[in-house]
Amino acid sequence: QQQVRQSPQSLTVWEGETAILNCSYENSAFDYFPWYQQFPGEGPALLIAIRSVSDKKEDGRFTIFFNKREKKLSLHITDSQPGDSATYFCAALGGGTGSKLSFGKGAKLTVSP
Amino acid sequence: GPKVLQIPSHQIIDMGQMVTLNCDPVSNHLYFYWYKQILGQQMEFLVNFYNGKVMEKSKLFKDQFSVERPDGSYFTLKIQPTALEDSAVYFCASSFMGGDEQYFGPGTRLTVL
Protein backbone atom coordinates (compact mmCIF):
# COMPACT_ATOMS: atom_id res chain seq x y z
CA GLN A 1 0.00 0.00 0.00
CA GLN A 2 1.38 3.34 -1.08
CA GLN A 3 1.55 5.45 2.07
CA VAL A 4 2.76 8.62 0.38
CA ARG A 5 1.64 9.79 -3.05
CA GLN A 6 3.10 12.56 -5.16
CA SER A 7 1.76 14.48 -8.12
CA PRO A 8 2.61 15.36 -10.76
CA GLN A 9 5.28 12.78 -11.59
CA SER A 10 7.05 15.36 -13.69
CA LEU A 11 6.78 19.11 -14.11
CA THR A 12 8.40 21.65 -16.39
CA VAL A 13 8.40 25.34 -15.58
CA TRP A 14 10.18 28.37 -16.98
CA GLU A 15 12.92 30.10 -15.07
CA GLY A 16 11.38 32.58 -12.65
CA GLU A 17 8.04 30.76 -12.34
CA THR A 18 6.72 29.04 -9.24
CA ALA A 19 6.81 25.25 -9.26
CA ILE A 20 4.24 23.44 -7.13
CA LEU A 21 4.74 19.82 -6.15
CA ASN A 22 1.96 17.99 -4.35
CA CYS A 23 1.97 15.21 -1.81
CA SER A 24 -0.72 13.30 0.08
CA TYR A 25 -0.53 10.60 2.69
CA GLU A 26 -2.62 7.82 4.19
CA ASN A 27 -1.46 7.41 7.76
CA SER A 28 -2.94 10.07 10.01
CA ALA A 29 -0.26 9.26 12.59
CA PHE A 30 2.45 10.76 10.37
CA ASP A 31 3.69 13.96 12.00
CA TYR A 32 6.95 14.86 10.26
CA PHE A 33 7.22 15.55 6.55
CA PRO A 34 10.60 16.20 4.95
CA TRP A 35 11.17 17.00 1.31
CA TYR A 36 14.34 15.72 -0.29
CA GLN A 37 16.04 16.96 -3.44
CA GLN A 38 17.97 14.45 -5.49
CA PHE A 39 20.25 15.10 -8.44
CA PRO A 40 21.21 12.24 -10.79
CA GLY A 41 23.89 10.01 -9.31
CA GLU A 42 23.62 11.58 -5.87
CA GLY A 43 21.84 10.76 -2.65
CA PRO A 44 18.73 12.65 -1.57
CA ALA A 45 19.50 15.89 0.24
CA LEU A 46 17.19 17.18 2.95
CA LEU A 47 15.67 20.37 1.58
CA ILE A 48 12.99 21.47 4.02
CA ALA A 49 10.69 19.75 6.51
CA ILE A 50 7.52 20.48 8.43
CA ARG A 51 5.89 19.02 11.52
CA SER A 52 2.15 18.50 11.68
CA VAL A 53 1.67 21.20 14.32
CA SER A 54 2.45 23.80 11.65
CA ASP A 55 0.62 24.67 8.46
CA LYS A 56 3.46 26.46 6.73
CA LYS A 57 7.24 26.31 6.69
CA GLU A 58 9.36 28.69 4.68
CA ASP A 59 13.06 28.61 3.84
CA GLY A 60 14.16 31.07 1.22
CA ARG A 61 12.49 30.20 -2.07
CA PHE A 62 11.08 26.93 -0.71
CA THR A 63 7.76 26.79 1.18
CA ILE A 64 5.76 23.84 2.44
CA PHE A 65 2.01 24.27 2.86
CA PHE A 66 0.41 21.62 5.05
CA ASN A 67 -3.26 20.68 5.44
CA LYS A 68 -3.65 18.16 8.23
CA ARG A 69 -7.40 17.71 7.79
CA GLU A 70 -7.03 16.75 4.14
CA LYS A 71 -3.71 14.92 4.68
CA LYS A 72 -2.08 16.94 1.95
CA LEU A 73 0.97 19.08 1.59
CA SER A 74 2.71 20.91 -1.18
CA LEU A 75 6.17 22.26 -1.90
CA HIS A 76 6.30 25.65 -3.61
CA ILE A 77 9.51 26.73 -5.26
CA THR A 78 9.34 30.41 -6.14
CA ASP A 79 11.58 32.10 -8.72
CA SER A 80 12.59 28.67 -10.04
CA GLN A 81 16.16 28.39 -11.33
CA PRO A 82 17.68 25.88 -13.77
CA GLY A 83 19.77 24.61 -10.85
CA ASP A 84 16.53 23.53 -9.15
CA SER A 85 16.06 20.87 -11.84
CA ALA A 86 16.07 17.64 -9.86
CA THR A 87 13.80 14.95 -8.49
CA TYR A 88 11.91 15.91 -5.35
CA PHE A 89 10.74 13.32 -2.86
CA CYS A 90 8.06 13.85 -0.28
CA ALA A 91 8.47 11.65 2.77
CA ALA A 92 6.64 11.05 6.03
CA LEU A 93 7.40 9.68 9.44
CA GLY A 94 5.78 9.33 12.81
CA GLY A 95 3.29 7.51 14.97
CA GLY A 96 3.48 3.75 14.77
CA THR A 97 6.01 3.88 11.95
CA GLY A 98 8.83 4.58 14.39
CA SER A 99 11.70 6.35 12.70
CA LYS A 100 11.42 4.86 9.24
CA LEU A 101 10.66 7.28 6.45
CA SER A 102 7.97 6.43 3.92
CA PHE A 103 8.78 8.00 0.57
CA GLY A 104 6.68 9.02 -2.39
CA LYS A 105 7.77 8.01 -5.88
CA GLY A 106 9.26 11.41 -6.57
CA ALA A 107 8.55 14.29 -8.92
CA LYS A 108 11.01 15.26 -11.62
CA LEU A 109 11.22 19.02 -11.97
CA THR A 110 12.75 20.64 -15.02
CA VAL A 111 13.32 24.39 -15.03
CA SER A 112 13.88 25.74 -18.51
CA PRO A 113 15.95 28.90 -18.95
CA GLY B 1 24.62 19.99 5.43
CA PRO B 2 26.03 17.06 7.39
CA LYS B 3 27.79 14.50 5.22
CA VAL B 4 27.29 10.76 5.12
CA LEU B 5 29.85 8.82 3.10
CA GLN B 6 29.36 5.47 1.41
CA ILE B 7 31.94 3.04 0.07
CA PRO B 8 32.04 1.76 -2.62
CA SER B 9 29.99 3.84 -5.03
CA HIS B 10 29.51 0.85 -7.34
CA GLN B 11 29.80 -2.87 -6.79
CA ILE B 12 29.30 -5.66 -9.31
CA ILE B 13 29.20 -9.22 -8.04
CA ASP B 14 28.02 -12.64 -9.09
CA MET B 15 24.84 -14.06 -7.64
CA GLY B 16 25.52 -16.08 -4.51
CA GLN B 17 28.55 -14.07 -3.47
CA MET B 18 28.74 -12.02 -0.30
CA VAL B 19 28.85 -8.24 -0.40
CA THR B 20 29.43 -5.63 2.29
CA LEU B 21 28.32 -2.06 1.84
CA ASN B 22 30.00 0.51 4.05
CA CYS B 23 28.64 3.72 5.49
CA ASP B 24 30.41 6.45 7.42
CA PRO B 25 27.59 8.32 9.18
CA VAL B 26 27.60 11.85 10.55
CA SER B 27 29.97 11.81 13.51
CA ASN B 28 27.59 12.65 16.38
CA HIS B 29 24.59 10.76 15.03
CA LEU B 30 23.17 7.85 16.97
CA TYR B 31 20.61 6.32 14.60
CA PHE B 32 21.56 4.63 11.36
CA TYR B 33 19.43 3.44 8.47
CA TRP B 34 19.58 1.56 5.20
CA TYR B 35 17.15 2.22 2.36
CA LYS B 36 16.87 0.49 -1.00
CA GLN B 37 15.96 2.17 -4.28
CA ILE B 38 15.28 0.18 -7.41
CA LEU B 39 15.63 2.23 -10.59
CA GLY B 40 12.51 4.28 -11.22
CA GLN B 41 10.89 3.40 -7.93
CA GLN B 42 10.67 5.11 -4.58
CA MET B 43 13.09 4.65 -1.73
CA GLU B 44 12.12 1.79 0.58
CA PHE B 45 13.14 1.44 4.20
CA LEU B 46 15.18 -1.64 5.07
CA VAL B 47 16.38 -1.33 8.64
CA ASN B 48 17.36 1.04 11.40
CA PHE B 49 19.99 0.55 14.06
CA TYR B 50 20.59 2.16 17.42
CA ASN B 51 22.85 1.40 20.33
CA GLY B 52 24.24 -1.70 18.67
CA LYS B 53 20.85 -3.21 17.90
CA VAL B 54 18.36 -3.45 15.06
CA MET B 55 15.33 -1.41 16.12
CA GLU B 56 13.04 -1.94 13.16
CA LYS B 57 13.22 -3.80 9.88
CA SER B 58 10.95 -4.13 6.89
CA LYS B 59 9.95 -7.23 5.01
CA LEU B 60 12.60 -6.30 2.44
CA PHE B 61 15.25 -6.98 5.07
CA LYS B 62 15.62 -10.66 4.30
CA ASP B 63 17.39 -13.26 6.42
CA GLN B 64 20.39 -12.92 4.11
CA PHE B 65 20.83 -9.32 5.26
CA SER B 66 22.68 -8.21 8.36
CA VAL B 67 23.89 -4.91 9.78
CA GLU B 68 26.47 -3.95 12.34
CA ARG B 69 28.65 -1.09 13.48
CA PRO B 70 31.58 -2.54 15.38
CA ASP B 71 33.21 -0.08 17.81
CA GLY B 72 32.04 3.08 16.08
CA SER B 73 33.57 2.21 12.75
CA TYR B 74 31.62 1.89 9.53
CA PHE B 75 27.94 1.01 9.67
CA THR B 76 27.73 -1.96 7.32
CA LEU B 77 25.08 -3.82 5.39
CA LYS B 78 26.08 -7.36 4.51
CA ILE B 79 24.19 -9.52 2.06
CA GLN B 80 25.09 -13.21 2.05
CA PRO B 81 24.28 -14.78 -0.33
CA THR B 82 23.21 -12.19 -2.89
CA ALA B 83 20.32 -12.70 -5.30
CA LEU B 84 19.47 -11.04 -8.60
CA GLU B 85 16.68 -9.04 -6.98
CA ASP B 86 19.19 -7.41 -4.65
CA SER B 87 20.37 -5.24 -7.54
CA ALA B 88 19.52 -1.68 -6.52
CA VAL B 89 21.01 1.47 -5.08
CA TYR B 90 21.44 1.23 -1.34
CA PHE B 91 21.38 4.45 0.64
CA CYS B 92 22.67 4.85 4.14
CA ALA B 93 21.25 7.56 6.36
CA SER B 94 21.86 8.78 9.88
CA SER B 95 20.13 10.98 12.41
CA PHE B 96 20.91 12.29 15.85
CA MET B 97 17.60 11.13 17.29
CA GLY B 98 14.99 8.69 16.06
CA GLY B 99 12.27 10.62 14.27
CA ASP B 100 14.74 13.40 13.62
CA GLU B 101 16.18 14.74 10.38
CA GLN B 102 17.79 11.95 8.41
CA TYR B 103 20.81 12.71 6.25
CA PHE B 104 21.58 10.45 3.33
CA GLY B 105 24.78 9.31 1.69
CA PRO B 106 25.35 9.24 -2.07
CA GLY B 107 24.39 5.58 -2.35
CA THR B 108 26.08 2.36 -3.45
CA ARG B 109 24.89 0.95 -6.74
CA LEU B 110 24.89 -2.84 -6.40
CA THR B 111 24.63 -5.00 -9.51
CA VAL B 112 24.17 -8.73 -9.02
CA LEU B 113 24.86 -10.77 -12.15
CSV table of C-alpha atoms in Angstrom, one decimal:
chain,number,residue,atom,x,y,z
A,1,GLN,CA,0.0,0.0,0.0
A,2,GLN,CA,1.4,3.3,-1.1
A,3,GLN,CA,1.6,5.4,2.1
A,4,VAL,CA,2.8,8.6,0.4
A,5,ARG,CA,1.6,9.8,-3.0
A,6,GLN,CA,3.1,12.6,-5.2
A,7,SER,CA,1.8,14.5,-8.1
A,8,PRO,CA,2.6,15.4,-10.8
A,9,GLN,CA,5.3,12.8,-11.6
A,10,SER,CA,7.1,15.4,-13.7
A,11,LEU,CA,6.8,19.1,-14.1
A,12,THR,CA,8.4,21.6,-16.4
A,13,VAL,CA,8.4,25.3,-15.6
A,14,TRP,CA,10.2,28.4,-17.0
A,15,GLU,CA,12.9,30.1,-15.1
A,16,GLY,CA,11.4,32.6,-12.7
A,17,GLU,CA,8.0,30.8,-12.3
A,18,THR,CA,6.7,29.0,-9.2
A,19,ALA,CA,6.8,25.2,-9.3
A,20,ILE,CA,4.2,23.4,-7.1
A,21,LEU,CA,4.7,19.8,-6.1
A,22,ASN,CA,2.0,18.0,-4.4
A,23,CYS,CA,2.0,15.2,-1.8
A,24,SER,CA,-0.7,13.3,0.1
A,25,TYR,CA,-0.5,10.6,2.7
A,26,GLU,CA,-2.6,7.8,4.2
A,27,ASN,CA,-1.5,7.4,7.8
A,28,SER,CA,-2.9,10.1,10.0
A,29,ALA,CA,-0.3,9.3,12.6
A,30,PHE,CA,2.5,10.8,10.4
A,31,ASP,CA,3.7,14.0,12.0
A,32,TYR,CA,7.0,14.9,10.3
A,33,PHE,CA,7.2,15.5,6.6
A,34,PRO,CA,10.6,16.2,5.0
A,35,TRP,CA,11.2,17.0,1.3
A,36,TYR,CA,14.3,15.7,-0.3
A,37,GLN,CA,16.0,17.0,-3.4
A,38,GLN,CA,18.0,14.5,-5.5
A,39,PHE,CA,20.3,15.1,-8.4
A,40,PRO,CA,21.2,12.2,-10.8
A,41,GLY,CA,23.9,10.0,-9.3
A,42,GLU,CA,23.6,11.6,-5.9
A,43,GLY,CA,21.8,10.8,-2.6
A,44,PRO,CA,18.7,12.6,-1.6
A,45,ALA,CA,19.5,15.9,0.2
A,46,LEU,CA,17.2,17.2,2.9
A,47,LEU,CA,15.7,20.4,1.6
A,48,ILE,CA,13.0,21.5,4.0
A,49,ALA,CA,10.7,19.8,6.5
A,50,ILE,CA,7.5,20.5,8.4
A,51,ARG,CA,5.9,19.0,11.5
A,52,SER,CA,2.2,18.5,11.7
A,53,VAL,CA,1.7,21.2,14.3
A,54,SER,CA,2.5,23.8,11.7
A,55,ASP,CA,0.6,24.7,8.5
A,56,LYS,CA,3.5,26.5,6.7
A,57,LYS,CA,7.2,26.3,6.7
A,58,GLU,CA,9.4,28.7,4.7
A,59,ASP,CA,13.1,28.6,3.8
A,60,GLY,CA,14.2,31.1,1.2
A,61,ARG,CA,12.5,30.2,-2.1
A,62,PHE,CA,11.1,26.9,-0.7
A,63,THR,CA,7.8,26.8,1.2
A,64,ILE,CA,5.8,23.8,2.4
A,65,PHE,CA,2.0,24.3,2.9
A,66,PHE,CA,0.4,21.6,5.1
A,67,ASN,CA,-3.3,20.7,5.4
A,68,LYS,CA,-3.6,18.2,8.2
A,69,ARG,CA,-7.4,17.7,7.8
A,70,GLU,CA,-7.0,16.8,4.1
A,71,LYS,CA,-3.7,14.9,4.7
A,72,LYS,CA,-2.1,16.9,1.9
A,73,LEU,CA,1.0,19.1,1.6
A,74,SER,CA,2.7,20.9,-1.2
A,75,LEU,CA,6.2,22.3,-1.9
A,76,HIS,CA,6.3,25.6,-3.6
A,77,ILE,CA,9.5,26.7,-5.3
A,78,THR,CA,9.3,30.4,-6.1
A,79,ASP,CA,11.6,32.1,-8.7
A,80,SER,CA,12.6,28.7,-10.0
A,81,GLN,CA,16.2,28.4,-11.3
A,82,PRO,CA,17.7,25.9,-13.8
A,83,GLY,CA,19.8,24.6,-10.9
A,84,ASP,CA,16.5,23.5,-9.1
A,85,SER,CA,16.1,20.9,-11.8
A,86,ALA,CA,16.1,17.6,-9.9
A,87,THR,CA,13.8,15.0,-8.5
A,88,TYR,CA,11.9,15.9,-5.3
A,89,PHE,CA,10.7,13.3,-2.9
A,90,CYS,CA,8.1,13.9,-0.3
A,91,ALA,CA,8.5,11.6,2.8
A,92,ALA,CA,6.6,11.0,6.0
A,93,LEU,CA,7.4,9.7,9.4
A,94,GLY,CA,5.8,9.3,12.8
A,95,GLY,CA,3.3,7.5,15.0
A,96,GLY,CA,3.5,3.8,14.8
A,97,THR,CA,6.0,3.9,12.0
A,98,GLY,CA,8.8,4.6,14.4
A,99,SER,CA,11.7,6.4,12.7
A,100,LYS,CA,11.4,4.9,9.2
A,101,LEU,CA,10.7,7.3,6.4
A,102,SER,CA,8.0,6.4,3.9
A,103,PHE,CA,8.8,8.0,0.6
A,104,GLY,CA,6.7,9.0,-2.4
A,105,LYS,CA,7.8,8.0,-5.9
A,106,GLY,CA,9.3,11.4,-6.6
A,107,ALA,CA,8.5,14.3,-8.9
A,108,LYS,CA,11.0,15.3,-11.6
A,109,LEU,CA,11.2,19.0,-12.0
A,110,THR,CA,12.7,20.6,-15.0
A,111,VAL,CA,13.3,24.4,-15.0
A,112,SER,CA,13.9,25.7,-18.5
A,113,PRO,CA,16.0,28.9,-18.9
B,1,GLY,CA,24.6,20.0,5.4
B,2,PRO,CA,26.0,17.1,7.4
B,3,LYS,CA,27.8,14.5,5.2
B,4,VAL,CA,27.3,10.8,5.1
B,5,LEU,CA,29.9,8.8,3.1
B,6,GLN,CA,29.4,5.5,1.4
B,7,ILE,CA,31.9,3.0,0.1
B,8,PRO,CA,32.0,1.8,-2.6
B,9,SER,CA,30.0,3.8,-5.0
B,10,HIS,CA,29.5,0.8,-7.3
B,11,GLN,CA,29.8,-2.9,-6.8
B,12,ILE,CA,29.3,-5.7,-9.3
B,13,ILE,CA,29.2,-9.2,-8.0
B,14,ASP,CA,28.0,-12.6,-9.1
B,15,MET,CA,24.8,-14.1,-7.6
B,16,GLY,CA,25.5,-16.1,-4.5
B,17,GLN,CA,28.5,-14.1,-3.5
B,18,MET,CA,28.7,-12.0,-0.3
B,19,VAL,CA,28.8,-8.2,-0.4
B,20,THR,CA,29.4,-5.6,2.3
B,21,LEU,CA,28.3,-2.1,1.8
B,22,ASN,CA,30.0,0.5,4.0
B,23,CYS,CA,28.6,3.7,5.5
B,24,ASP,CA,30.4,6.4,7.4
B,25,PRO,CA,27.6,8.3,9.2
B,26,VAL,CA,27.6,11.8,10.5
B,27,SER,CA,30.0,11.8,13.5
B,28,ASN,CA,27.6,12.6,16.4
B,29,HIS,CA,24.6,10.8,15.0
B,30,LEU,CA,23.2,7.9,17.0
B,31,TYR,CA,20.6,6.3,14.6
B,32,PHE,CA,21.6,4.6,11.4
B,33,TYR,CA,19.4,3.4,8.5
B,34,TRP,CA,19.6,1.6,5.2
B,35,TYR,CA,17.2,2.2,2.4
B,36,LYS,CA,16.9,0.5,-1.0
B,37,GLN,CA,16.0,2.2,-4.3
B,38,ILE,CA,15.3,0.2,-7.4
B,39,LEU,CA,15.6,2.2,-10.6
B,40,GLY,CA,12.5,4.3,-11.2
B,41,GLN,CA,10.9,3.4,-7.9
B,42,GLN,CA,10.7,5.1,-4.6
B,43,MET,CA,13.1,4.6,-1.7
B,44,GLU,CA,12.1,1.8,0.6
B,45,PHE,CA,13.1,1.4,4.2
B,46,LEU,CA,15.2,-1.6,5.1
B,47,VAL,CA,16.4,-1.3,8.6
B,48,ASN,CA,17.4,1.0,11.4
B,49,PHE,CA,20.0,0.5,14.1
B,50,TYR,CA,20.6,2.2,17.4
B,51,ASN,CA,22.9,1.4,20.3
B,52,GLY,CA,24.2,-1.7,18.7
B,53,LYS,CA,20.8,-3.2,17.9
B,54,VAL,CA,18.4,-3.4,15.1
B,55,MET,CA,15.3,-1.4,16.1
B,56,GLU,CA,13.0,-1.9,13.2
B,57,LYS,CA,13.2,-3.8,9.9
B,58,SER,CA,11.0,-4.1,6.9
B,59,LYS,CA,9.9,-7.2,5.0
B,60,LEU,CA,12.6,-6.3,2.4
B,61,PHE,CA,15.3,-7.0,5.1
B,62,LYS,CA,15.6,-10.7,4.3
B,63,ASP,CA,17.4,-13.3,6.4
B,64,GLN,CA,20.4,-12.9,4.1
B,65,PHE,CA,20.8,-9.3,5.3
B,66,SER,CA,22.7,-8.2,8.4
B,67,VAL,CA,23.9,-4.9,9.8
B,68,GLU,CA,26.5,-4.0,12.3
B,69,ARG,CA,28.6,-1.1,13.5
B,70,PRO,CA,31.6,-2.5,15.4
B,71,ASP,CA,33.2,-0.1,17.8
B,72,GLY,CA,32.0,3.1,16.1
B,73,SER,CA,33.6,2.2,12.8
B,74,TYR,CA,31.6,1.9,9.5
B,75,PHE,CA,27.9,1.0,9.7
B,76,THR,CA,27.7,-2.0,7.3
B,77,LEU,CA,25.1,-3.8,5.4
B,78,LYS,CA,26.1,-7.4,4.5
B,79,ILE,CA,24.2,-9.5,2.1
B,80,GLN,CA,25.1,-13.2,2.1
B,81,PRO,CA,24.3,-14.8,-0.3
B,82,THR,CA,23.2,-12.2,-2.9
B,83,ALA,CA,20.3,-12.7,-5.3
B,84,LEU,CA,19.5,-11.0,-8.6
B,85,GLU,CA,16.7,-9.0,-7.0
B,86,ASP,CA,19.2,-7.4,-4.6
B,87,SER,CA,20.4,-5.2,-7.5
B,88,ALA,CA,19.5,-1.7,-6.5
B,89,VAL,CA,21.0,1.5,-5.1
B,90,TYR,CA,21.4,1.2,-1.3
B,91,PHE,CA,21.4,4.4,0.6
B,92,CYS,CA,22.7,4.8,4.1
B,93,ALA,CA,21.3,7.6,6.4
B,94,SER,CA,21.9,8.8,9.9
B,95,SER,CA,20.1,11.0,12.4
B,96,PHE,CA,20.9,12.3,15.9
B,97,MET,CA,17.6,11.1,17.3
B,98,GLY,CA,15.0,8.7,16.1
B,99,GLY,CA,12.3,10.6,14.3
B,100,ASP,CA,14.7,13.4,13.6
B,101,GLU,CA,16.2,14.7,10.4
B,102,GLN,CA,17.8,11.9,8.4
B,103,TYR,CA,20.8,12.7,6.2
B,104,PHE,CA,21.6,10.4,3.3
B,105,GLY,CA,24.8,9.3,1.7
B,106,PRO,CA,25.3,9.2,-2.1
B,107,GLY,CA,24.4,5.6,-2.3
B,108,THR,CA,26.1,2.4,-3.5
B,109,ARG,CA,24.9,0.9,-6.7
B,110,LEU,CA,24.9,-2.8,-6.4
B,111,THR,CA,24.6,-5.0,-9.5
B,112,VAL,CA,24.2,-8.7,-9.0
B,113,LEU,CA,24.9,-10.8,-12.2
